């Protein structure tokens, strides 16, 4: 799939025209073409999206991500929703036009920043649309600011479109192509709206033919001013003289743009002082008057200045105009060829949930009475991530879930104390542990424990994997698995990794949770297992064997152990890209790597980092997590015959969800 994110940096009255031209060209390649708008002002309708969805032959109700209010209320949840809805919209499509928002809602001051963050999380390259109304100097400044913001938020920008009738835009080199794309949109019918309102001019200059955003001043002046643009029409109640005076005076500061026009609405008399101040301060900006109420004025502008329907002839002309200014084929080829390698935490989490959903596995959660587990189970079931069994007293679990406002629809609940499976599991456990002297009665008592019961469910194929540890210790989670599930053939040690989701990539850290002082043989085994885990989650393994020394710069028993472990990895898995000993900075920083290990296939670009001991690994993952804000997913256990994963007793609901998703993915790969 090829996708482009067409994003204005300020309000853009040309967006329908530009979007129609891009869509028309995308359709030339055949296949399914769709449009998607991540942010809309309201869920009830979006004129620009409606117009372009019609061009694409698409239902607009399924073509948007989140409202501005949802983004303000809970940004993380809203961006996650945008990702989910984008994936659903793009499913089965060959090309998708993603449409940035238009700065006419409550997000306006930070709207562009949110668009760049969303573009990074969608992995869709951007084409920025930058207005040229302030001349080349201001246009260049706007481009520089926009590119800087996009870079900070890890968004990839392919080009800049500047809607202008000029043949070229003289802004110098900015690092990406800048195209003058014309100004062919028909003027929005401001005159028709004013005629419908029986509005008259009472001050300053002539009424412009074009209107951009219509801003209704139902807020304080301090909140209004950041939303005013050079092409805005500001509608304010005639009894609020401070708005008219404030707009006029603000323009004198040079900090805020003048609006295209201001309209005082309502049956109340307009204070004389307003027109006097306006005449002195707002030179050339029309002040208009209507007796109609503000709400009627808003509706009139919406009806007469909305983009509306764009017919086939206009679409064809839009494409011709755009192709005359831009090599669209080259732009699309660049979008397809140079995909971003940025992987954000939200992007990775969403991929985990998608992969788990496709795997369709059954996971048992032994700690069914724990509130965090119940909340996680409710969300996992609602999102159909996997099938779930909760262990514990059913009445108690149902009662607690109801108190928390949870439904647990679709969950199976089993009480190990009273389950018919108890005797079956006891007999099987006694058989497996007979050499250890375990009697049937002892086995029956032991399998009543939720960790043992859940492990037996996995062993007997009644569940595909288990997640525990929110309440119980790591030992309590792992011991039953070691006793009955056991390690894979050829594996001598169970180990763990953390998936460290940094701002722009995902690294694998191992072992950070299980083995205190592994031997070189065990470190090598951990490295090979960690590389396999990385592949399971779409991470190309480049393995760095870590030490306090890089290459031959240091010596000592610890360095020698790392060298030996590296040698064993190369011997046992010659296909792996592995190097060591490496210091952490040489492993992940390309600049340091060029100095210390210029010929290394791993240095500077390692994705799997293997620590020499538990003390180093555990402290490093926590240091990275806390100092960089990285999302740490894990520990993910590796080496067992069937997936069992441990939680931190401080695990958040999101941690439990991620670990369940990982377990489901592991189980799916085992059964494939």
XYZ file of C-alpha atoms in Angstrom:
672
model
C 0.000 0.000 0.000
C 1.131 3.542 -0.802
C -0.053 6.325 1.487
C 0.518 10.087 1.579
C -0.328 12.444 4.436
C -1.389 15.786 2.893
C -1.172 18.201 5.807
C -1.690 21.992 5.930
C 0.450 23.912 8.407
C -2.271 26.566 8.709
C -5.848 26.803 7.519
C -5.945 25.901 3.832
C -8.924 26.893 1.653
C -7.309 24.907 -1.176
C -7.358 21.534 0.546
C -10.303 20.082 -1.380
C -8.715 21.061 -4.676
C -5.313 19.646 -3.761
C -6.814 16.504 -2.250
C -8.994 15.915 -5.309
C -5.958 16.257 -7.581
C -3.936 13.753 -5.540
C -6.852 11.294 -5.343
C -7.447 11.488 -9.071
C -3.805 10.697 -9.741
C -3.782 7.865 -7.211
C -6.754 6.333 -9.036
C -4.750 6.197 -12.273
C -2.825 3.254 -10.875
C -5.992 1.176 -10.619
C -7.040 -0.755 -7.543
C -8.768 0.620 -4.465
C -8.150 4.237 -3.466
C -9.364 5.649 -0.144
C -9.184 8.831 1.882
C -8.777 9.059 5.662
C -8.821 12.047 8.026
C -7.224 11.382 11.426
C -8.716 14.414 13.210
C -12.145 15.957 12.675
C -13.748 18.816 14.589
C -16.982 16.895 15.214
C -18.175 13.339 14.674
C -21.330 14.626 12.996
C -19.704 15.518 9.680
C -16.705 17.083 7.978
C -17.294 19.023 4.771
C -13.787 18.516 3.355
C -13.778 14.799 4.144
C -17.293 14.404 2.738
C -16.268 16.081 -0.529
C -13.140 13.967 -0.995
C -14.794 10.729 0.133
C -17.285 11.281 -2.678
C -14.379 11.621 -5.108
C -12.970 8.327 -3.784
C -16.418 6.642 -3.902
C -16.196 5.958 -0.172
C -18.449 6.169 2.900
C -17.047 9.092 4.955
C -18.451 7.762 8.238
C -15.670 5.149 8.362
C -12.960 7.492 7.098
C -11.943 9.426 10.212
C -9.992 8.662 13.371
C -10.870 10.829 16.370
C -12.525 14.111 17.220
C -10.564 17.093 18.516
C -12.303 16.704 21.864
C -11.263 13.049 22.140
C -7.659 14.013 21.416
C -7.711 16.723 24.083
C -9.362 14.478 26.677
C -7.103 11.422 26.290
C -4.326 11.847 23.707
C -2.876 8.344 24.020
C -6.237 6.620 23.665
C -7.249 8.913 20.804
C -4.055 8.275 18.822
C -4.496 4.543 19.407
C -8.042 4.873 18.065
C -6.731 6.771 15.020
C -4.242 3.962 14.313
C -6.965 1.302 14.610
C -9.401 3.146 12.379
C -6.726 3.955 9.826
C -5.747 0.295 9.591
C -9.398 -0.656 9.175
C -9.914 2.021 6.503
C -6.717 1.056 4.649
C -7.418 -2.682 4.805
C -7.747 -3.865 1.220
C -6.746 -0.494 -0.240
C -3.895 -0.030 -2.692
C -3.400 3.702 -2.092
C -4.594 5.987 0.683
C -4.662 9.769 0.944
C -4.441 10.855 4.581
C -5.807 14.341 5.091
C -4.529 16.674 7.779
C -6.935 18.807 9.794
C -7.743 22.438 8.966
C -7.207 24.441 12.133
C -10.769 25.449 12.716
C -11.368 23.652 16.015
C -10.205 23.658 19.636
C -6.880 22.033 18.745
C -5.726 24.925 16.563
C -2.670 26.067 18.589
C -1.136 22.550 18.649
C -2.901 21.017 15.667
C 0.072 20.709 13.346
C 2.167 19.079 16.062
C -0.539 16.462 16.625
C -0.742 15.791 12.894
C 3.009 15.121 12.737
C 2.811 12.749 15.714
C -0.043 10.883 14.098
C 1.832 10.668 10.790
C 4.818 9.132 12.615
C 2.585 6.611 14.399
C 0.844 5.678 11.152
C 4.184 5.391 9.360
C 2.844 7.573 6.525
C 5.139 10.187 4.875
C 3.898 13.772 4.799
C 3.435 16.408 2.133
C 3.075 19.786 3.834
C 0.846 22.565 2.492
C 2.263 25.950 3.501
C 0.483 29.259 2.715
C 2.395 31.976 0.918
C 0.285 34.986 1.880
C 3.138 36.643 3.802
C 5.687 36.650 1.009
C 8.829 34.512 0.456
C 10.422 35.373 3.805
C 7.408 34.381 5.875
C 6.803 31.329 3.713
C 10.384 30.186 4.304
C 10.015 30.762 8.044
C 6.788 28.733 8.097
C 8.460 25.886 6.183
C 11.464 25.850 8.535
C 9.264 25.766 11.635
C 7.060 23.023 10.169
C 10.006 20.832 9.134
C 11.595 21.272 12.544
C 8.380 20.231 14.301
C 7.931 17.251 11.993
C 11.502 16.148 12.657
C 11.084 16.416 16.421
C 8.017 14.212 16.223
C 9.754 11.662 13.935
C 7.506 12.350 10.950
C 9.007 11.985 7.468
C 8.369 14.867 5.036
C 8.670 14.224 1.291
C 7.785 17.633 -0.117
C 6.152 21.014 0.486
C 3.245 22.379 -1.568
C 2.758 26.139 -1.622
C -0.627 27.211 -3.083
C 0.270 30.303 -5.072
C -0.407 31.589 -8.604
C 3.324 32.198 -8.992
C 5.335 29.811 -11.155
C 7.904 29.206 -8.421
C 8.458 29.887 -4.748
C 11.752 31.593 -3.938
C 12.484 30.164 -0.483
C 15.929 28.668 -1.079
C 16.996 25.184 -0.085
C 15.028 23.674 2.793
C 16.065 20.026 2.490
C 12.956 18.810 0.640
C 11.409 19.847 -2.701
C 9.140 22.898 -2.587
C 6.458 23.140 -5.294
C 4.288 26.098 -6.254
C 0.969 24.364 -6.902
C -1.219 27.238 -8.124
C -4.302 28.830 -6.682
C -7.060 27.401 -8.824
C -9.799 26.959 -6.238
C -12.944 28.911 -6.913
C -13.461 31.561 -4.292
C -15.659 30.574 -1.417
C -18.857 32.539 -1.659
C -18.524 35.000 1.205
C -20.766 37.444 -0.634
C -23.599 34.884 -0.802
C -23.392 34.318 2.943
C -23.506 38.044 3.667
C -26.443 38.525 1.299
C -28.341 35.738 3.045
C -27.738 37.503 6.378
C -28.661 40.958 4.985
C -25.297 42.102 6.307
C -23.941 45.598 5.716
C -20.482 47.090 5.930
C -20.065 49.655 8.714
C -16.363 50.246 8.665
C -12.994 50.104 6.927
C -12.176 48.299 3.690
C -13.986 46.287 1.014
C -15.387 42.826 1.660
C -13.067 40.082 0.304
C -14.387 37.516 -2.145
C -12.880 34.576 -0.275
C -13.359 33.352 3.276
C -11.305 30.743 5.024
C -12.245 29.470 8.447
C -15.224 30.996 10.205
C -14.464 31.556 13.887
C -17.405 32.138 16.224
C -16.284 34.208 19.214
C -18.157 32.306 21.917
C -15.075 32.462 24.135
C -12.844 35.009 25.859
C -10.587 37.223 23.774
C -7.443 35.431 25.002
C -8.803 32.115 23.733
C -10.101 33.625 20.508
C -6.945 35.329 19.243
C -4.822 32.172 18.708
C -7.556 30.811 16.417
C -7.711 33.837 14.118
C -5.965 33.481 10.743
C -5.384 35.902 7.910
C -8.335 34.461 5.968
C -10.685 34.040 8.960
C -14.091 35.622 9.323
C -14.767 36.310 13.011
C -18.414 36.327 14.056
C -19.136 37.937 17.443
C -22.226 38.991 19.337
C -22.944 42.700 18.884
C -23.311 43.164 22.649
C -19.684 42.054 23.202
C -17.868 45.257 22.347
C -14.619 43.933 23.872
C -14.304 41.404 21.044
C -14.482 44.011 18.290
C -12.125 46.375 20.109
C -9.748 43.532 21.020
C -9.539 42.261 17.427
C -8.687 45.719 16.149
C -6.086 46.457 18.800
C -4.503 42.982 18.587
C -3.736 43.609 14.951
C -1.604 46.615 15.872
C 0.752 44.444 17.904
C 1.959 42.557 14.880
C 1.741 39.355 16.939
C -1.718 38.290 15.799
C -2.973 38.268 12.201
C -5.802 40.482 11.070
C -8.934 38.553 10.098
C -10.330 38.821 6.578
C -13.483 40.357 8.076
C -15.417 40.670 11.330
C -19.185 40.389 11.664
C -21.160 41.769 14.624
C -24.371 39.736 14.890
C -27.590 40.095 16.848
C -30.346 42.641 17.437
C -28.440 44.644 20.055
C -26.894 48.014 19.241
C -23.166 48.008 18.598
C -21.276 50.394 20.887
C -20.038 53.506 19.086
C -16.556 52.975 20.426
C -16.161 49.780 18.438
C -16.471 51.454 15.035
C -14.212 54.329 16.136
C -11.422 52.008 17.327
C -11.870 49.838 14.260
C -11.514 52.805 11.936
C -8.267 53.838 13.622
C -6.625 50.440 14.190
C -7.992 47.980 11.652
C -7.176 49.807 8.457
C -8.486 47.947 5.430
C -10.279 45.186 7.386
C -14.062 45.258 6.883
C -16.392 45.391 9.888
C -19.841 44.042 9.034
C -23.208 44.118 10.761
C -26.269 41.832 10.744
C -29.368 41.769 12.925
C -29.444 37.984 12.712
C -28.252 36.068 15.809
C -24.775 34.566 15.972
C -26.023 30.998 15.463
C -27.901 31.961 12.287
C -24.750 33.667 11.012
C -22.695 30.567 11.735
C -25.123 28.365 9.813
C -25.190 30.791 6.879
C -21.418 30.747 6.595
C -21.367 26.969 6.875
C -23.863 26.683 4.042
C -22.245 29.182 1.705
C -18.519 28.698 2.366
C -18.246 24.913 2.867
C -16.300 23.070 0.168
C -19.390 21.214 -0.983
C -19.451 18.752 -3.817
C -16.679 18.736 -6.432
C -17.773 17.402 -9.815
C -15.824 15.172 -12.203
C -14.700 18.048 -14.387
C -13.339 19.934 -11.385
C -11.526 16.799 -10.187
C -9.901 16.318 -13.594
C -8.872 19.969 -13.708
C -7.455 19.739 -10.194
C -5.275 16.815 -11.244
C -4.089 18.608 -14.388
C -3.183 21.699 -12.379
C -1.296 19.638 -9.810
C 0.559 17.525 -12.395
C 1.712 20.654 -14.175
C 3.521 21.699 -11.001
C 4.601 18.390 -9.415
C 5.968 15.081 -10.684
C 3.384 13.047 -8.804
C 4.688 9.713 -10.066
C 8.126 10.477 -8.635
C 6.555 11.582 -5.359
C 4.565 8.360 -5.046
C 7.601 6.287 -5.965
C 9.532 8.003 -3.193
C 6.718 7.274 -0.747
C 6.694 3.607 -1.750
C 10.455 3.124 -1.924
C 11.727 4.941 1.082
C 9.516 3.692 3.876
C 10.320 5.057 7.318
C 12.063 2.665 9.704
C 10.637 4.553 12.691
C 8.688 2.319 15.068
C 6.950 4.261 17.834
C 5.724 2.631 21.055
C 2.089 3.124 20.048
C 2.765 1.656 16.622
C 4.458 -1.378 18.163
C 1.718 -1.932 20.744
C -0.904 -1.769 18.021
C 1.011 -4.302 15.932
C 1.159 -6.617 18.937
C -2.606 -6.473 19.383
C -3.212 -7.023 15.665
C -0.869 -10.025 15.559
C -2.434 -11.482 18.706
C -5.908 -11.026 17.245
C -4.877 -12.903 14.110
C -3.337 -15.690 16.201
C -6.705 -16.283 17.976
C -5.204 -18.077 20.971
C -6.558 -19.035 24.405
C -4.675 -17.559 27.382
C -5.214 -18.414 31.047
C -4.834 -15.738 33.734
C -4.418 -17.421 37.158
C -4.773 -14.184 39.167
C -8.434 -13.697 38.296
C -9.353 -11.807 41.469
C -6.798 -9.006 40.971
C -8.332 -5.679 39.856
C -5.619 -4.938 37.262
C -6.040 -8.386 35.739
C -9.816 -7.914 35.579
C -9.482 -4.526 33.877
C -6.979 -5.942 31.383
C -9.230 -8.942 30.711
C -12.198 -6.673 30.035
C -10.243 -4.656 27.451
C -8.695 -7.751 25.839
C -12.117 -9.326 25.423
C -13.706 -6.112 24.150
C -10.981 -5.809 21.500
C -11.152 -9.554 20.689
C -7.398 -9.890 21.188
C -7.655 -13.482 22.428
C -9.837 -15.940 24.302
C -9.433 -15.891 28.090
C -9.857 -18.089 31.128
C -9.695 -16.510 34.595
C -8.953 -18.625 37.656
C -10.624 -18.066 41.004
C -13.994 -18.155 42.736
C -16.514 -17.275 40.010
C -18.977 -15.480 42.283
C -16.208 -13.342 43.763
C -14.768 -12.523 40.330
C -18.165 -11.607 38.867
C -19.020 -9.459 41.873
C -15.713 -7.593 41.763
C -15.980 -7.080 38.006
C -19.480 -5.633 38.397
C -18.244 -3.252 41.095
C -15.490 -2.075 38.731
C -17.999 -1.603 35.894
C -16.598 -4.499 33.860
C -18.558 -7.128 31.933
C -15.965 -9.829 31.101
C -18.220 -10.910 28.250
C -16.892 -14.129 26.753
C -14.495 -14.979 29.587
C -14.413 -18.481 31.041
C -14.007 -18.597 34.833
C -12.777 -21.709 36.637
C -12.332 -22.263 40.359
C -9.437 -24.762 40.804
C -10.799 -25.792 44.207
C -14.084 -27.086 42.813
C -13.297 -27.750 39.134
C -13.893 -31.195 37.614
C -10.443 -30.806 36.079
C -8.724 -30.957 39.456
C -8.606 -34.766 39.659
C -7.453 -35.080 36.042
C -4.652 -32.577 36.591
C -3.640 -34.207 39.865
C -3.260 -37.611 38.234
C -1.199 -36.136 35.402
C 0.996 -34.100 37.745
C 1.608 -37.097 40.044
C 2.611 -39.147 37.000
C 5.095 -36.481 35.832
C 6.580 -35.947 39.305
C 6.563 -39.550 40.487
C 10.369 -39.705 40.476
C 10.343 -36.778 42.897
C 8.141 -38.763 45.269
C 4.947 -36.754 44.689
C 1.836 -38.706 45.741
C -1.617 -38.365 44.215
C -2.893 -36.581 47.313
C 0.024 -34.180 47.279
C -0.588 -33.586 43.597
C -4.276 -32.908 44.200
C -3.383 -30.294 46.788
C -0.753 -28.714 44.573
C -2.877 -28.328 41.443
C -5.469 -26.436 43.457
C -2.929 -23.608 43.468
C -3.830 -21.217 40.624
C -0.297 -21.145 39.150
C -0.109 -24.926 38.997
C -3.687 -25.224 37.711
C -3.034 -22.696 34.943
C 0.215 -24.431 33.990
C -1.584 -27.773 33.780
C -4.189 -26.198 31.497
C -1.388 -25.198 29.144
C 0.273 -28.632 29.373
C -3.008 -30.420 28.623
C -3.888 -28.180 25.678
C -6.846 -26.512 27.432
C -5.071 -23.156 27.095
C -2.369 -22.046 24.682
C -0.378 -19.939 27.131
C -0.363 -18.440 30.619
C 0.370 -14.993 32.065
C 0.874 -14.515 35.802
C 2.941 -12.508 38.278
C 0.810 -9.429 39.055
C 0.393 -10.905 42.552
C 2.622 -13.988 42.637
C 6.429 -13.974 42.527
C 8.473 -14.830 39.469
C 9.500 -18.102 41.108
C 5.847 -18.991 41.760
C 5.087 -18.411 38.058
C 8.110 -20.174 36.570
C 8.531 -23.150 38.917
C 5.388 -25.026 37.783
C 6.363 -24.454 34.141
C 9.868 -25.838 34.728
C 8.386 -28.867 36.491
C 5.843 -29.920 33.845
C 6.173 -27.907 30.632
C 9.983 -27.993 30.702
C 12.463 -26.491 28.270
C 12.664 -27.068 24.543
C 14.989 -29.737 23.178
C 18.545 -28.431 23.093
C 17.737 -25.596 25.536
C 19.408 -25.763 28.926
C 18.283 -22.482 30.420
C 15.065 -20.469 30.584
C 15.800 -16.801 30.040
C 13.977 -13.551 29.462
C 14.007 -10.416 27.362
C 12.396 -7.014 27.603
C 11.091 -5.348 24.465
C 12.287 -1.768 24.945
C 10.099 0.600 22.917
C 12.100 3.819 22.479
C 10.750 6.900 20.720
C 11.729 5.660 17.257
C 12.642 1.962 17.511
C 12.294 -1.247 19.497
C 15.297 -2.959 21.084
C 15.514 -6.372 22.735
C 17.324 -6.568 26.104
C 18.273 -9.937 27.598
C 18.595 -11.472 30.156
C 17.221 -8.909 32.579
C 15.004 -11.002 34.868
C 15.981 -14.652 35.337
C 19.667 -15.722 35.333
C 21.949 -13.993 37.878
C 25.390 -15.162 36.713
C 25.160 -17.095 33.445
C 28.158 -18.972 32.080
C 29.535 -18.093 28.623
C 27.636 -21.122 27.265
C 24.422 -19.859 28.820
C 25.002 -16.288 27.592
C 25.438 -17.664 24.061
C 22.226 -19.657 24.404
C 20.408 -16.566 25.705
C 21.685 -14.542 22.733
C 20.450 -17.087 20.186
C 17.070 -17.388 21.919
C 16.754 -13.585 22.131
C 17.453 -13.243 18.408
C 14.663 -15.749 17.708
C 12.311 -13.778 19.969
C 13.206 -10.571 18.112
C 12.231 -12.201 14.814
C 8.896 -13.286 16.315
C 8.016 -9.640 16.804
C 9.230 -8.295 13.481
C 12.639 -7.050 14.673
C 15.632 -7.893 12.488
C 18.197 -9.301 14.976
C 21.630 -7.682 15.090
C 23.136 -9.023 18.296
C 25.521 -7.032 20.493
C 27.328 -8.987 23.222
C 27.834 -6.307 25.867
C 30.815 -5.694 28.114
C 32.667 -2.797 29.704
C 35.130 -3.003 26.806
C 34.739 -2.647 23.040
C 36.748 -4.897 20.735
C 40.270 -5.391 22.003
C 40.398 -2.203 24.072
C 40.139 -3.981 27.414
C 41.062 -7.221 29.130
C 40.038 -9.220 32.148
C 37.969 -12.250 33.134
C 34.621 -10.550 32.401
C 35.745 -9.416 28.946
C 37.081 -12.893 28.191
C 33.731 -14.424 29.134
C 31.946 -12.123 26.671
C 34.481 -12.970 23.943
C 33.887 -16.671 24.555
C 30.107 -16.242 24.479
C 30.426 -14.336 21.186
C 32.554 -17.125 19.726
C 29.964 -19.727 20.734
C 27.117 -17.738 19.136
C 29.047 -17.523 15.867
C 29.740 -21.246 16.009
C 26.178 -22.315 16.839
C 24.286 -19.726 14.757
C 26.569 -18.615 11.913
C 23.666 -16.942 10.120
C 23.299 -14.354 12.913
C 24.785 -10.865 12.725
C 26.634 -10.780 16.064
C 29.585 -8.879 17.496
C 31.265 -8.421 20.834
C 32.492 -7.416 23.208
C 30.766 -4.055 22.710
C 29.980 -1.235 25.111
C 26.405 -0.022 25.081
C 27.214 3.263 23.334
C 29.182 1.510 20.607
C 26.304 -0.912 20.104
C 23.534 1.680 19.568
C 25.190 4.973 18.551
C 26.401 5.132 14.908
C 28.823 7.994 15.627
C 30.506 6.129 18.473
C 30.536 2.941 16.395
C 32.371 4.672 13.526
C 35.146 5.582 15.958
C 35.399 2.382 17.989
C 34.269 -0.392 15.593
C 34.033 1.007 12.052
C 33.972 -2.411 10.351
C 31.443 -4.101 12.627
C 28.206 -5.420 11.072
C 26.431 -4.749 14.386
C 28.012 -1.732 16.097
C 25.868 1.389 15.900
C 22.806 -0.505 14.746
C 22.311 -3.317 17.261
C 18.723 -4.399 17.920
C 19.378 -7.242 20.385
C 21.560 -6.377 23.380
C 22.813 -9.237 25.557
C 24.047 -8.358 29.039
C 26.754 -10.376 30.804
C 24.783 -10.810 34.044
C 21.428 -10.097 35.669
C 22.665 -7.185 37.760
C 23.831 -5.288 34.678
C 20.798 -6.184 32.580
C 18.145 -5.408 35.180
C 19.634 -2.072 36.133
C 20.228 -1.050 32.520
C 16.681 -1.747 31.356
C 15.286 0.191 34.324
C 17.710 3.073 33.751
C 16.748 3.303 30.075
C 13.058 3.001 30.939
C 13.096 5.714 33.581
C 15.515 8.161 31.984
C 14.200 8.042 28.411
C 10.527 7.317 29.015
C 10.827 4.079 27.047
C 8.013 1.554 27.235
C 9.390 -1.727 28.631
C 7.320 -4.775 27.648
C 8.186 -7.929 29.522
C 9.795 -9.922 30.834
C 9.148 -12.272 27.925
C 10.234 -15.778 28.891
C 11.998 -17.896 26.295
C 13.147 -21.486 26.186
C 9.974 -23.232 27.439
C 8.070 -25.786 25.368
C 4.905 -23.680 25.667
C 4.568 -19.959 26.399
C 4.328 -18.903 30.027
C 5.115 -15.279 30.844
C 5.762 -13.448 34.061
C 4.524 -10.004 35.110
C 6.076 -7.496 37.454
C 4.051 -7.171 40.651
C 3.908 -3.470 39.840
C 2.481 -4.155 36.380
C 0.012 -1.646 34.964
C -3.119 -2.700 33.109
C -1.392 -1.830 29.825
C 1.574 -4.040 30.801
C -0.763 -6.993 31.357
C -2.478 -6.400 28.010
C 0.856 -6.260 26.174
C 2.170 -9.391 27.883
C -1.015 -11.326 27.084
C -0.708 -10.213 23.444
C 2.932 -11.362 23.347
C 1.970 -14.715 24.856
C -0.786 -15.158 22.279
C 1.658 -14.391 19.456
C 4.178 -16.878 20.839
C 1.452 -19.512 21.134
C 0.291 -18.836 17.596
C 3.783 -19.363 16.221
C 4.134 -22.582 18.205
C 0.942 -23.959 16.710
C 1.653 -22.793 13.142
